[in-house]
């Protein structure tokens, strides 16, 4: 529905369950993107989660990401929306490692920004990312996000604490970036 140069963001369907399950159960994919306890998901867990991602809205707006040729590569979304202050959190996972580094992630984030700013009328999109997640920080940076601060020792993973970088993009900055 929302199309970029390389990917489109579309609704999830039950046909995505196998691919999505493989991706969320790939420890190397999620270790940098989840802050909670990483546990294996079952087919039913994933099918239920996908079933809940309806356009009827429950404060979370999740999209499957597919290439323009129709290959499922991951998911992204806007969640935890603060409607009064017009701030939304975003997240993304290009779950198939072979599909990373080809411009799909940044293209999906740009499309997601069009949804958040151009459609939902948000004023700011925010996220936190593990400070050593260089790929994600570079990717968000390429889309106009800047680091606003560092949250020290926010995540316990692999027997160590990790810092989170808080990143954000304002609507005015997004508009300015589009005009350039
Ligand atoms: C982060 C992620 C979405 C990036 O998507 P991607 O499709 O691989 O990124 P792109 O190919 O669009 O690259 C965008 C920018 O990031 C840079 N980049 C991508 N992978 C990189 C890597 N491993 N190391 C350094 N820079 C990297 C690219 O060079 C590009 O920068 P440029 O525009 O300045 O040249 C993807 O790697 C991913 O899903 N990772 C696992 C989950 C995750 O970390 N999610 C984010 C949690 S907050």
mmCIF file of N, CA, C and O in Angstrom, residues 82-179:
data_model
loop_
_atom_site.group_PDB
_atom_site.id
_atom_site.type_symbol
_atom_site.label_atom_id
_atom_site.label_comp_id
_atom_site.label_asym_id
_atom_site.label_seq_id
_atom_site.Cartn_x
_atom_site.Cartn_y
_atom_site.Cartn_z
ATOM 1 N N UNK A 82 1.695 8.463 21.370
ATOM 2 C CA UNK A 82 1.209 9.450 22.332
ATOM 3 C C UNK A 82 0.467 10.500 21.493
ATOM 4 O O UNK A 82 1.077 11.381 20.896
ATOM 5 N N UNK A 83 -0.868 10.363 21.409
ATOM 6 C CA UNK A 83 -1.649 11.194 20.483
ATOM 7 C C UNK A 83 -1.683 12.648 20.912
ATOM 8 O O UNK A 83 -1.754 13.541 20.089
ATOM 9 N N UNK A 84 -1.646 12.880 22.252
ATOM 10 C CA UNK A 84 -1.675 14.280 22.707
ATOM 11 C C UNK A 84 -0.410 15.010 22.268
ATOM 12 O O UNK A 84 -0.465 16.101 21.702
ATOM 13 N N UNK A 85 0.734 14.370 22.471
ATOM 14 C CA UNK A 85 2.009 15.024 22.139
ATOM 15 C C UNK A 85 2.493 14.692 20.729
ATOM 16 O O UNK A 85 3.515 15.204 20.289
ATOM 17 N N UNK A 86 1.747 13.817 20.063
ATOM 18 C CA UNK A 86 1.991 13.465 18.657
ATOM 19 C C UNK A 86 3.380 12.864 18.421
ATOM 20 O O UNK A 86 4.082 13.223 17.484
ATOM 21 N N UNK A 87 3.719 11.937 19.319
ATOM 22 C CA UNK A 87 4.987 11.221 19.199
ATOM 23 C C UNK A 87 4.694 9.729 19.041
ATOM 24 O O UNK A 87 3.864 9.179 19.769
ATOM 25 N N UNK A 88 5.374 9.094 18.098
ATOM 26 C CA UNK A 88 5.221 7.640 17.924
ATOM 27 C C UNK A 88 6.587 6.974 17.933
ATOM 28 O O UNK A 88 7.580 7.571 17.508
ATOM 29 N N UNK A 89 6.618 5.752 18.445
ATOM 30 C CA UNK A 89 7.860 4.966 18.421
ATOM 31 C C UNK A 89 7.844 4.103 17.165
ATOM 32 O O UNK A 89 6.789 3.596 16.774
ATOM 33 N N UNK A 90 9.003 3.927 16.553
ATOM 34 C CA UNK A 90 9.033 3.038 15.393
ATOM 35 C C UNK A 90 9.998 1.882 15.632
ATOM 36 O O UNK A 90 10.872 1.949 16.497
ATOM 37 N N UNK A 91 9.823 0.834 14.849
ATOM 38 C CA UNK A 91 10.720 -0.312 14.915
ATOM 39 C C UNK A 91 10.765 -0.985 13.557
ATOM 40 O O UNK A 91 9.841 -0.833 12.738
ATOM 41 N N UNK A 92 11.844 -1.719 13.312
ATOM 42 C CA UNK A 92 11.981 -2.421 12.022
ATOM 43 C C UNK A 92 12.836 -3.664 12.205
ATOM 44 O O UNK A 92 13.750 -3.682 13.043
ATOM 45 N N UNK A 93 12.517 -4.684 11.426
ATOM 46 C CA UNK A 93 13.345 -5.896 11.370
ATOM 47 C C UNK A 93 13.368 -6.386 9.928
ATOM 48 O O UNK A 93 12.318 -6.717 9.367
ATOM 49 N N UNK A 94 14.564 -6.344 9.317
ATOM 50 C CA UNK A 94 14.755 -7.065 8.053
ATOM 51 C C UNK A 94 15.319 -8.403 8.494
ATOM 52 O O UNK A 94 16.506 -8.538 8.772
ATOM 53 N N UNK A 95 14.432 -9.363 8.641
ATOM 54 C CA UNK A 95 14.774 -10.574 9.384
ATOM 55 C C UNK A 95 15.646 -11.554 8.642
ATOM 56 O O UNK A 95 16.276 -12.402 9.246
ATOM 57 N N UNK A 96 15.693 -11.456 7.321
ATOM 58 C CA UNK A 96 16.529 -12.353 6.528
ATOM 59 C C UNK A 96 17.868 -11.654 6.310
ATOM 60 O O UNK A 96 17.959 -10.670 5.566
ATOM 61 N N UNK A 97 18.911 -12.159 6.981
ATOM 62 C CA UNK A 97 20.217 -11.474 6.958
ATOM 63 C C UNK A 97 20.729 -11.271 5.537
ATOM 64 O O UNK A 97 21.417 -10.289 5.252
ATOM 65 N N UNK A 98 20.393 -12.196 4.622
ATOM 66 C CA UNK A 98 20.884 -12.065 3.242
ATOM 67 C C UNK A 98 20.267 -10.861 2.541
ATOM 68 O O UNK A 98 20.765 -10.400 1.516
ATOM 69 N N UNK A 99 19.153 -10.367 3.089
ATOM 70 C CA UNK A 99 18.457 -9.240 2.450
ATOM 71 C C UNK A 99 18.875 -7.898 3.052
ATOM 72 O O UNK A 99 18.346 -6.855 2.674
ATOM 73 N N UNK A 100 19.807 -7.941 4.010
ATOM 74 C CA UNK A 100 20.258 -6.677 4.609
ATOM 75 C C UNK A 100 21.357 -6.051 3.753
ATOM 76 O O UNK A 100 22.064 -6.742 3.024
ATOM 77 N N UNK A 101 21.500 -4.730 3.883
ATOM 78 C CA UNK A 101 22.555 -4.032 3.163
ATOM 79 C C UNK A 101 22.244 -3.802 1.693
ATOM 80 O O UNK A 101 23.123 -3.491 0.910
ATOM 81 N N UNK A 102 20.965 -3.947 1.318
ATOM 82 C CA UNK A 102 20.572 -3.711 -0.076
ATOM 83 C C UNK A 102 19.640 -2.509 -0.213
ATOM 84 O O UNK A 102 18.993 -2.331 -1.240
ATOM 85 N N UNK A 103 19.523 -1.741 0.863
ATOM 86 C CA UNK A 103 18.683 -0.545 0.791
ATOM 87 C C UNK A 103 17.223 -0.776 1.143
ATOM 88 O O UNK A 103 16.414 0.159 1.108
ATOM 89 N N UNK A 104 16.850 -2.011 1.529
ATOM 90 C CA UNK A 104 15.437 -2.273 1.845
ATOM 91 C C UNK A 104 15.036 -1.616 3.167
ATOM 92 O O UNK A 104 13.948 -1.054 3.293
ATOM 93 N N UNK A 105 15.944 -1.691 4.170
ATOM 94 C CA UNK A 105 15.605 -1.140 5.482
ATOM 95 C C UNK A 105 15.379 0.361 5.415
ATOM 96 O O UNK A 105 14.370 0.877 5.914
ATOM 97 N N UNK A 106 16.310 1.080 4.790
ATOM 98 C CA UNK A 106 16.158 2.542 4.729
ATOM 99 C C UNK A 106 14.946 2.931 3.890
ATOM 100 O O UNK A 106 14.227 3.884 4.221
ATOM 101 N N UNK A 107 14.694 2.181 2.822
ATOM 102 C CA UNK A 107 13.524 2.490 1.992
ATOM 103 C C UNK A 107 12.228 2.274 2.796
ATOM 104 O O UNK A 107 11.288 3.079 2.716
ATOM 105 N N UNK A 108 12.207 1.199 3.594
ATOM 106 C CA UNK A 108 11.017 0.927 4.417
ATOM 107 C C UNK A 108 10.837 2.014 5.478
ATOM 108 O O UNK A 108 9.702 2.465 5.740
ATOM 109 N N UNK A 109 11.945 2.459 6.087
ATOM 110 C CA UNK A 109 11.827 3.506 7.120
ATOM 111 C C UNK A 109 11.319 4.806 6.498
ATOM 112 O O UNK A 109 10.466 5.494 7.074
ATOM 113 N N UNK A 110 11.799 5.117 5.299
ATOM 114 C CA UNK A 110 11.302 6.344 4.634
ATOM 115 C C UNK A 110 9.804 6.233 4.354
ATOM 116 O O UNK A 110 9.060 7.190 4.540
ATOM 117 N N UNK A 111 9.371 5.053 3.920
ATOM 118 C CA UNK A 111 7.931 4.861 3.676
ATOM 119 C C UNK A 111 7.157 4.960 4.993
ATOM 120 O O UNK A 111 6.066 5.552 5.050
ATOM 121 N N UNK A 112 7.739 4.401 6.070
ATOM 122 C CA UNK A 112 7.078 4.449 7.379
ATOM 123 C C UNK A 112 6.972 5.901 7.868
ATOM 124 O O UNK A 112 5.976 6.278 8.500
ATOM 125 N N UNK A 113 7.979 6.714 7.564
ATOM 126 C CA UNK A 113 7.916 8.138 7.934
ATOM 127 C C UNK A 113 6.779 8.832 7.196
ATOM 128 O O UNK A 113 6.100 9.704 7.747
ATOM 129 N N UNK A 114 6.555 8.441 5.948
ATOM 130 C CA UNK A 114 5.426 9.032 5.205
ATOM 131 C C UNK A 114 4.114 8.685 5.889
ATOM 132 O O UNK A 114 3.189 9.493 5.960
ATOM 133 N N UNK A 115 4.029 7.452 6.418
ATOM 134 C CA UNK A 115 2.806 7.056 7.142
ATOM 135 C C UNK A 115 2.684 7.890 8.421
ATOM 136 O O UNK A 115 1.638 8.491 8.697
ATOM 137 N N UNK A 116 3.774 7.945 9.189
ATOM 138 C CA UNK A 116 3.725 8.604 10.502
ATOM 139 C C UNK A 116 3.482 10.097 10.412
ATOM 140 O O UNK A 116 2.662 10.651 11.161
ATOM 141 N N UNK A 117 4.181 10.756 9.499
ATOM 142 C CA UNK A 117 4.044 12.213 9.403
ATOM 143 C C UNK A 117 2.921 12.610 8.436
ATOM 144 O O UNK A 117 2.083 13.444 8.759
ATOM 145 N N UNK A 118 2.971 12.016 7.251
ATOM 146 C CA UNK A 118 2.059 12.460 6.188
ATOM 147 C C UNK A 118 0.641 11.965 6.370
ATOM 148 O O UNK A 118 -0.304 12.594 5.887
ATOM 149 N N UNK A 119 0.477 10.832 7.059
ATOM 150 C CA UNK A 119 -0.862 10.255 7.179
ATOM 151 C C UNK A 119 -1.402 10.352 8.605
ATOM 152 O O UNK A 119 -2.545 10.730 8.822
ATOM 153 N N UNK A 120 -0.550 10.026 9.582
ATOM 154 C CA UNK A 120 -1.032 9.996 10.976
ATOM 155 C C UNK A 120 -0.924 11.360 11.649
ATOM 156 O O UNK A 120 -1.395 11.530 12.762
ATOM 157 N N UNK A 121 -0.250 12.290 10.971
ATOM 158 C CA UNK A 121 -0.090 13.643 11.511
ATOM 159 C C UNK A 121 0.691 13.658 12.817
ATOM 160 O O UNK A 121 0.383 14.427 13.737
ATOM 161 N N UNK A 122 1.702 12.789 12.923
ATOM 162 C CA UNK A 122 2.564 12.836 14.103
ATOM 163 C C UNK A 122 3.592 13.953 13.919
ATOM 164 O O UNK A 122 3.874 14.381 12.798
ATOM 165 N N UNK A 123 4.116 14.422 15.028
ATOM 166 C CA UNK A 123 5.121 15.496 14.982
ATOM 167 C C UNK A 123 6.524 14.960 15.169
ATOM 168 O O UNK A 123 7.494 15.616 14.819
ATOM 169 N N UNK A 124 6.626 13.761 15.764
ATOM 170 C CA UNK A 124 7.955 13.210 16.025
ATOM 171 C C UNK A 124 7.903 11.685 15.997
ATOM 172 O O UNK A 124 6.956 11.088 16.516
ATOM 173 N N UNK A 125 8.908 11.103 15.379
ATOM 174 C CA UNK A 125 9.080 9.650 15.444
ATOM 175 C C UNK A 125 10.356 9.378 16.233
ATOM 176 O O UNK A 125 11.382 10.047 16.018
ATOM 177 N N UNK A 126 10.268 8.446 17.165
ATOM 178 C CA UNK A 126 11.375 8.162 18.083
ATOM 179 C C UNK A 126 11.666 6.668 18.111
ATOM 180 O O UNK A 126 10.814 5.855 17.737
ATOM 181 N N UNK A 127 12.808 6.356 18.624
ATOM 182 C CA UNK A 127 13.163 4.944 18.827
ATOM 183 C C UNK A 127 14.361 4.882 19.751
ATOM 184 O O UNK A 127 15.059 5.881 19.955
ATOM 185 N N UNK A 128 14.576 3.702 20.296
ATOM 186 C CA UNK A 128 15.841 3.453 20.987
ATOM 187 C C UNK A 128 16.497 2.261 20.306
ATOM 188 O O UNK A 128 15.811 1.349 19.818
ATOM 189 N N UNK A 129 17.819 2.300 20.269
ATOM 190 C CA UNK A 129 18.562 1.258 19.572
ATOM 191 C C UNK A 129 19.830 0.976 20.369
ATOM 192 O O UNK A 129 20.417 1.904 20.946
ATOM 193 N N UNK A 130 20.235 -0.294 20.435
ATOM 194 C CA UNK A 130 21.448 -0.611 21.182
ATOM 195 C C UNK A 130 22.623 0.123 20.565
ATOM 196 O O UNK A 130 22.775 0.163 19.340
ATOM 197 N N UNK A 131 23.438 0.725 21.447
ATOM 198 C CA UNK A 131 24.467 1.652 20.955
ATOM 199 C C UNK A 131 25.485 0.960 20.054
ATOM 200 O O UNK A 131 26.110 1.596 19.224
ATOM 201 N N UNK A 132 25.620 -0.378 20.179
ATOM 202 C CA UNK A 132 26.577 -1.060 19.289
ATOM 203 C C UNK A 132 25.930 -1.537 17.990
ATOM 204 O O UNK A 132 26.593 -2.159 17.164
ATOM 205 N N UNK A 133 24.644 -1.235 17.799
ATOM 206 C CA UNK A 133 23.947 -1.640 16.566
ATOM 207 C C UNK A 133 24.236 -0.616 15.461
ATOM 208 O O UNK A 133 23.400 0.207 15.089
ATOM 209 N N UNK A 134 25.464 -0.722 14.968
ATOM 210 C CA UNK A 134 25.951 0.266 14.008
ATOM 211 C C UNK A 134 25.095 0.297 12.744
ATOM 212 O O UNK A 134 24.805 1.365 12.202
ATOM 213 N N UNK A 135 24.673 -0.897 12.285
ATOM 214 C CA UNK A 135 23.876 -0.962 11.048
ATOM 215 C C UNK A 135 22.591 -0.151 11.205
ATOM 216 O O UNK A 135 22.225 0.640 10.327
ATOM 217 N N UNK A 136 21.909 -0.344 12.352
ATOM 218 C CA UNK A 136 20.638 0.350 12.548
ATOM 219 C C UNK A 136 20.857 1.859 12.724
ATOM 220 O O UNK A 136 20.116 2.674 12.159
ATOM 221 N N UNK A 137 21.892 2.228 13.484
ATOM 222 C CA UNK A 137 22.143 3.662 13.711
ATOM 223 C C UNK A 137 22.473 4.345 12.377
ATOM 224 O O UNK A 137 21.968 5.429 12.071
ATOM 225 N N UNK A 138 23.273 3.669 11.546
ATOM 226 C CA UNK A 138 23.589 4.225 10.225
ATOM 227 C C UNK A 138 22.330 4.324 9.367
ATOM 228 O O UNK A 138 22.109 5.305 8.649
ATOM 229 N N UNK A 139 21.508 3.291 9.452
ATOM 230 C CA UNK A 139 20.297 3.242 8.624
ATOM 231 C C UNK A 139 19.322 4.356 9.035
ATOM 232 O O UNK A 139 18.821 5.103 8.186
ATOM 233 N N UNK A 140 19.076 4.487 10.339
ATOM 234 C CA UNK A 140 18.183 5.566 10.793
ATOM 235 C C UNK A 140 18.794 6.932 10.457
ATOM 236 O O UNK A 140 18.085 7.864 10.059
ATOM 237 N N UNK A 141 20.114 7.040 10.622
ATOM 238 C CA UNK A 141 20.781 8.306 10.299
ATOM 239 C C UNK A 141 20.602 8.668 8.832
ATOM 240 O O UNK A 141 20.354 9.826 8.491
ATOM 241 N N UNK A 142 20.695 7.655 7.960
ATOM 242 C CA UNK A 142 20.525 7.903 6.524
ATOM 243 C C UNK A 142 19.112 8.399 6.221
ATOM 244 O O UNK A 142 18.877 9.050 5.201
ATOM 245 N N UNK A 143 18.166 8.097 7.113
ATOM 246 C CA UNK A 143 16.765 8.527 6.919
ATOM 247 C C UNK A 143 16.472 9.842 7.650
ATOM 248 O O UNK A 143 15.313 10.274 7.700
ATOM 249 N N UNK A 144 17.490 10.453 8.242
ATOM 250 C CA UNK A 144 17.309 11.778 8.852
ATOM 251 C C UNK A 144 17.234 11.792 10.361
ATOM 252 O O UNK A 144 17.190 12.853 10.982
ATOM 253 N N UNK A 145 17.200 10.605 10.993
ATOM 254 C CA UNK A 145 17.119 10.547 12.464
ATOM 255 C C UNK A 145 18.466 10.960 13.062
ATOM 256 O O UNK A 145 19.523 10.663 12.496
ATOM 257 N N UNK A 146 18.413 11.626 14.212
ATOM 258 C CA UNK A 146 19.650 11.982 14.908
ATOM 259 C C UNK A 146 19.632 11.384 16.321
ATOM 260 O O UNK A 146 18.558 11.138 16.899
ATOM 261 N N UNK A 147 20.836 11.179 16.847
ATOM 262 C CA UNK A 147 20.947 10.664 18.218
ATOM 263 C C UNK A 147 20.681 11.816 19.187
ATOM 264 O O UNK A 147 21.294 12.878 19.083
ATOM 265 N N UNK A 148 19.721 11.612 20.093
ATOM 266 C CA UNK A 148 19.338 12.679 21.032
ATOM 267 C C UNK A 148 19.965 12.483 22.406
ATOM 268 O O UNK A 148 19.958 13.388 23.229
ATOM 269 N N UNK A 149 20.451 11.280 22.647
ATOM 270 C CA UNK A 149 21.048 11.029 23.960
ATOM 271 C C UNK A 149 21.327 9.553 24.137
ATOM 272 O O UNK A 149 20.934 8.742 23.294
ATOM 273 N N UNK A 150 21.992 9.240 25.214
ATOM 274 C CA UNK A 150 22.368 7.849 25.482
ATOM 275 C C UNK A 150 21.758 7.427 26.810
ATOM 276 O O UNK A 150 21.901 8.131 27.812
ATOM 277 N N UNK A 151 21.042 6.319 26.805
ATOM 278 C CA UNK A 151 20.467 5.767 28.034
ATOM 279 C C UNK A 151 21.399 4.653 28.488
ATOM 280 O O UNK A 151 21.544 3.634 27.804
ATOM 281 N N UNK A 152 22.041 4.865 29.612
ATOM 282 C CA UNK A 152 23.082 3.941 30.037
ATOM 283 C C UNK A 152 22.517 2.673 30.668
ATOM 284 O O UNK A 152 21.560 2.732 31.430
ATOM 285 N N UNK A 153 23.100 1.547 30.320
ATOM 286 C CA UNK A 153 22.793 0.243 30.927
ATOM 287 C C UNK A 153 21.287 -0.030 30.987
ATOM 288 O O UNK A 153 20.758 -0.399 32.026
ATOM 289 N N UNK A 154 20.625 0.117 29.838
ATOM 290 C CA UNK A 154 19.165 -0.103 29.797
ATOM 291 C C UNK A 154 18.805 -1.545 29.468
ATOM 292 O O UNK A 154 17.688 -1.963 29.726
ATOM 293 N N UNK A 155 19.716 -2.258 28.834
ATOM 294 C CA UNK A 155 19.380 -3.615 28.387
ATOM 295 C C UNK A 155 20.409 -4.613 28.915
ATOM 296 O O UNK A 155 21.616 -4.397 28.788
ATOM 297 N N UNK A 156 19.888 -5.689 29.486
ATOM 298 C CA UNK A 156 20.742 -6.788 29.933
ATOM 299 C C UNK A 156 20.698 -7.865 28.863
ATOM 300 O O UNK A 156 19.637 -8.414 28.573
ATOM 301 N N UNK A 157 21.812 -8.133 28.233
ATOM 302 C CA UNK A 157 21.835 -9.165 27.178
ATOM 303 C C UNK A 157 23.197 -9.838 27.180
ATOM 304 O O UNK A 157 24.227 -9.161 27.246
ATOM 305 N N UNK A 158 23.171 -11.143 27.086
ATOM 306 C CA UNK A 158 24.404 -11.933 26.991
ATOM 307 C C UNK A 158 25.380 -11.579 28.117
ATOM 308 O O UNK A 158 26.543 -11.271 27.889
ATOM 309 N N UNK A 159 24.839 -11.579 29.325
ATOM 310 C CA UNK A 159 25.644 -11.422 30.535
ATOM 311 C C UNK A 159 26.321 -10.051 30.647
ATOM 312 O O UNK A 159 27.385 -9.930 31.256
ATOM 313 N N UNK A 160 25.693 -9.038 30.047
ATOM 314 C CA UNK A 160 26.282 -7.687 30.153
ATOM 315 C C UNK A 160 25.188 -6.644 29.950
ATOM 316 O O UNK A 160 24.172 -6.917 29.287
ATOM 317 N N UNK A 161 25.406 -5.471 30.547
ATOM 318 C CA UNK A 161 24.493 -4.357 30.274
ATOM 319 C C UNK A 161 24.920 -3.632 29.003
ATOM 320 O O UNK A 161 26.113 -3.558 28.682
ATOM 321 N N UNK A 162 23.901 -3.107 28.297
ATOM 322 C CA UNK A 162 24.161 -2.377 27.051
ATOM 323 C C UNK A 162 23.448 -1.032 27.113
ATOM 324 O O UNK A 162 22.337 -0.924 27.651
ATOM 325 N N UNK A 163 24.088 -0.031 26.524
ATOM 326 C CA UNK A 163 23.462 1.294 26.454
ATOM 327 C C UNK A 163 22.510 1.351 25.262
ATOM 328 O O UNK A 163 22.700 0.651 24.262
ATOM 329 N N UNK A 164 21.490 2.211 25.394
ATOM 330 C CA UNK A 164 20.582 2.459 24.275
ATOM 331 C C UNK A 164 20.775 3.889 23.795
ATOM 332 O O UNK A 164 20.858 4.815 24.614
ATOM 333 N N UNK A 165 20.846 4.058 22.486
ATOM 334 C CA UNK A 165 20.850 5.406 21.908
ATOM 335 C C UNK A 165 19.400 5.787 21.619
ATOM 336 O O UNK A 165 18.654 4.991 21.033
ATOM 337 N N UNK A 166 19.000 6.980 22.088
ATOM 338 C CA UNK A 166 17.659 7.491 21.759
ATOM 339 C C UNK A 166 17.797 8.321 20.488
ATOM 340 O O UNK A 166 18.634 9.217 20.413
ATOM 341 N N UNK A 167 16.975 7.960 19.476
ATOM 342 C CA UNK A 167 17.038 8.693 18.198
ATOM 343 C C UNK A 167 15.658 9.257 17.878
ATOM 344 O O UNK A 167 14.636 8.708 18.286
ATOM 345 N N UNK A 168 15.643 10.359 17.150
ATOM 346 C CA UNK A 168 14.355 10.968 16.814
ATOM 347 C C UNK A 168 14.425 11.740 15.508
ATOM 348 O O UNK A 168 15.506 12.140 15.051
ATOM 349 N N UNK A 169 13.252 11.917 14.925
ATOM 350 C CA UNK A 169 13.107 12.727 13.703
ATOM 351 C C UNK A 169 11.848 13.563 13.853
ATOM 352 O O UNK A 169 10.769 13.029 14.146
ATOM 353 N N UNK A 170 11.991 14.887 13.694
ATOM 354 C CA UNK A 170 10.841 15.790 13.768
ATOM 355 C C UNK A 170 10.210 15.945 12.387
ATOM 356 O O UNK A 170 10.897 15.839 11.363
ATOM 357 N N UNK A 171 8.922 16.257 12.397
ATOM 358 C CA UNK A 171 8.239 16.400 11.098
ATOM 359 C C UNK A 171 8.884 17.487 10.238
ATOM 360 O O UNK A 171 9.042 17.322 9.035
ATOM 361 N N UNK A 172 9.275 18.611 10.862
ATOM 362 C CA UNK A 172 9.906 19.688 10.087
ATOM 363 C C UNK A 172 11.205 19.215 9.440
ATOM 364 O O UNK A 172 11.522 19.595 8.318
ATOM 365 N N UNK A 173 11.960 18.398 10.186
ATOM 366 C CA UNK A 173 13.214 17.868 9.627
ATOM 367 C C UNK A 173 12.921 16.924 8.465
ATOM 368 O O UNK A 173 13.610 16.925 7.448
ATOM 369 N N UNK A 174 11.880 16.115 8.642
ATOM 370 C CA UNK A 174 11.482 15.179 7.576
ATOM 371 C C UNK A 174 11.079 15.954 6.325
ATOM 372 O O UNK A 174 11.517 15.640 5.222
ATOM 373 N N UNK A 175 10.259 17.011 6.540
ATOM 374 C CA UNK A 175 9.826 17.830 5.393
ATOM 375 C C UNK A 175 11.033 18.467 4.710
ATOM 376 O O UNK A 175 11.150 18.466 3.495
ATOM 377 N N UNK A 176 11.947 19.029 5.528
ATOM 378 C CA UNK A 176 13.150 19.665 4.984
ATOM 379 C C UNK A 176 13.967 18.677 4.178
ATOM 380 O O UNK A 176 14.458 18.979 3.092
ATOM 381 N N UNK A 177 14.106 17.445 4.694
ATOM 382 C CA UNK A 177 14.866 16.409 3.999
ATOM 383 C C UNK A 177 14.233 16.043 2.673
ATOM 384 O O UNK A 177 14.917 15.751 1.700
ATOM 385 N N UNK A 178 12.907 16.053 2.617
ATOM 386 C CA UNK A 178 12.219 15.695 1.359
ATOM 387 C C UNK A 178 12.392 16.779 0.317
ATOM 388 O O UNK A 178 12.470 16.510 -0.869
ATOM 389 N N UNK A 179 12.464 18.055 0.796
ATOM 390 C CA UNK A 179 12.585 19.165 -0.159
ATOM 391 C C UNK A 179 13.986 19.244 -0.751
ATOM 392 O O UNK A 179 14.172 19.703 -1.864
#
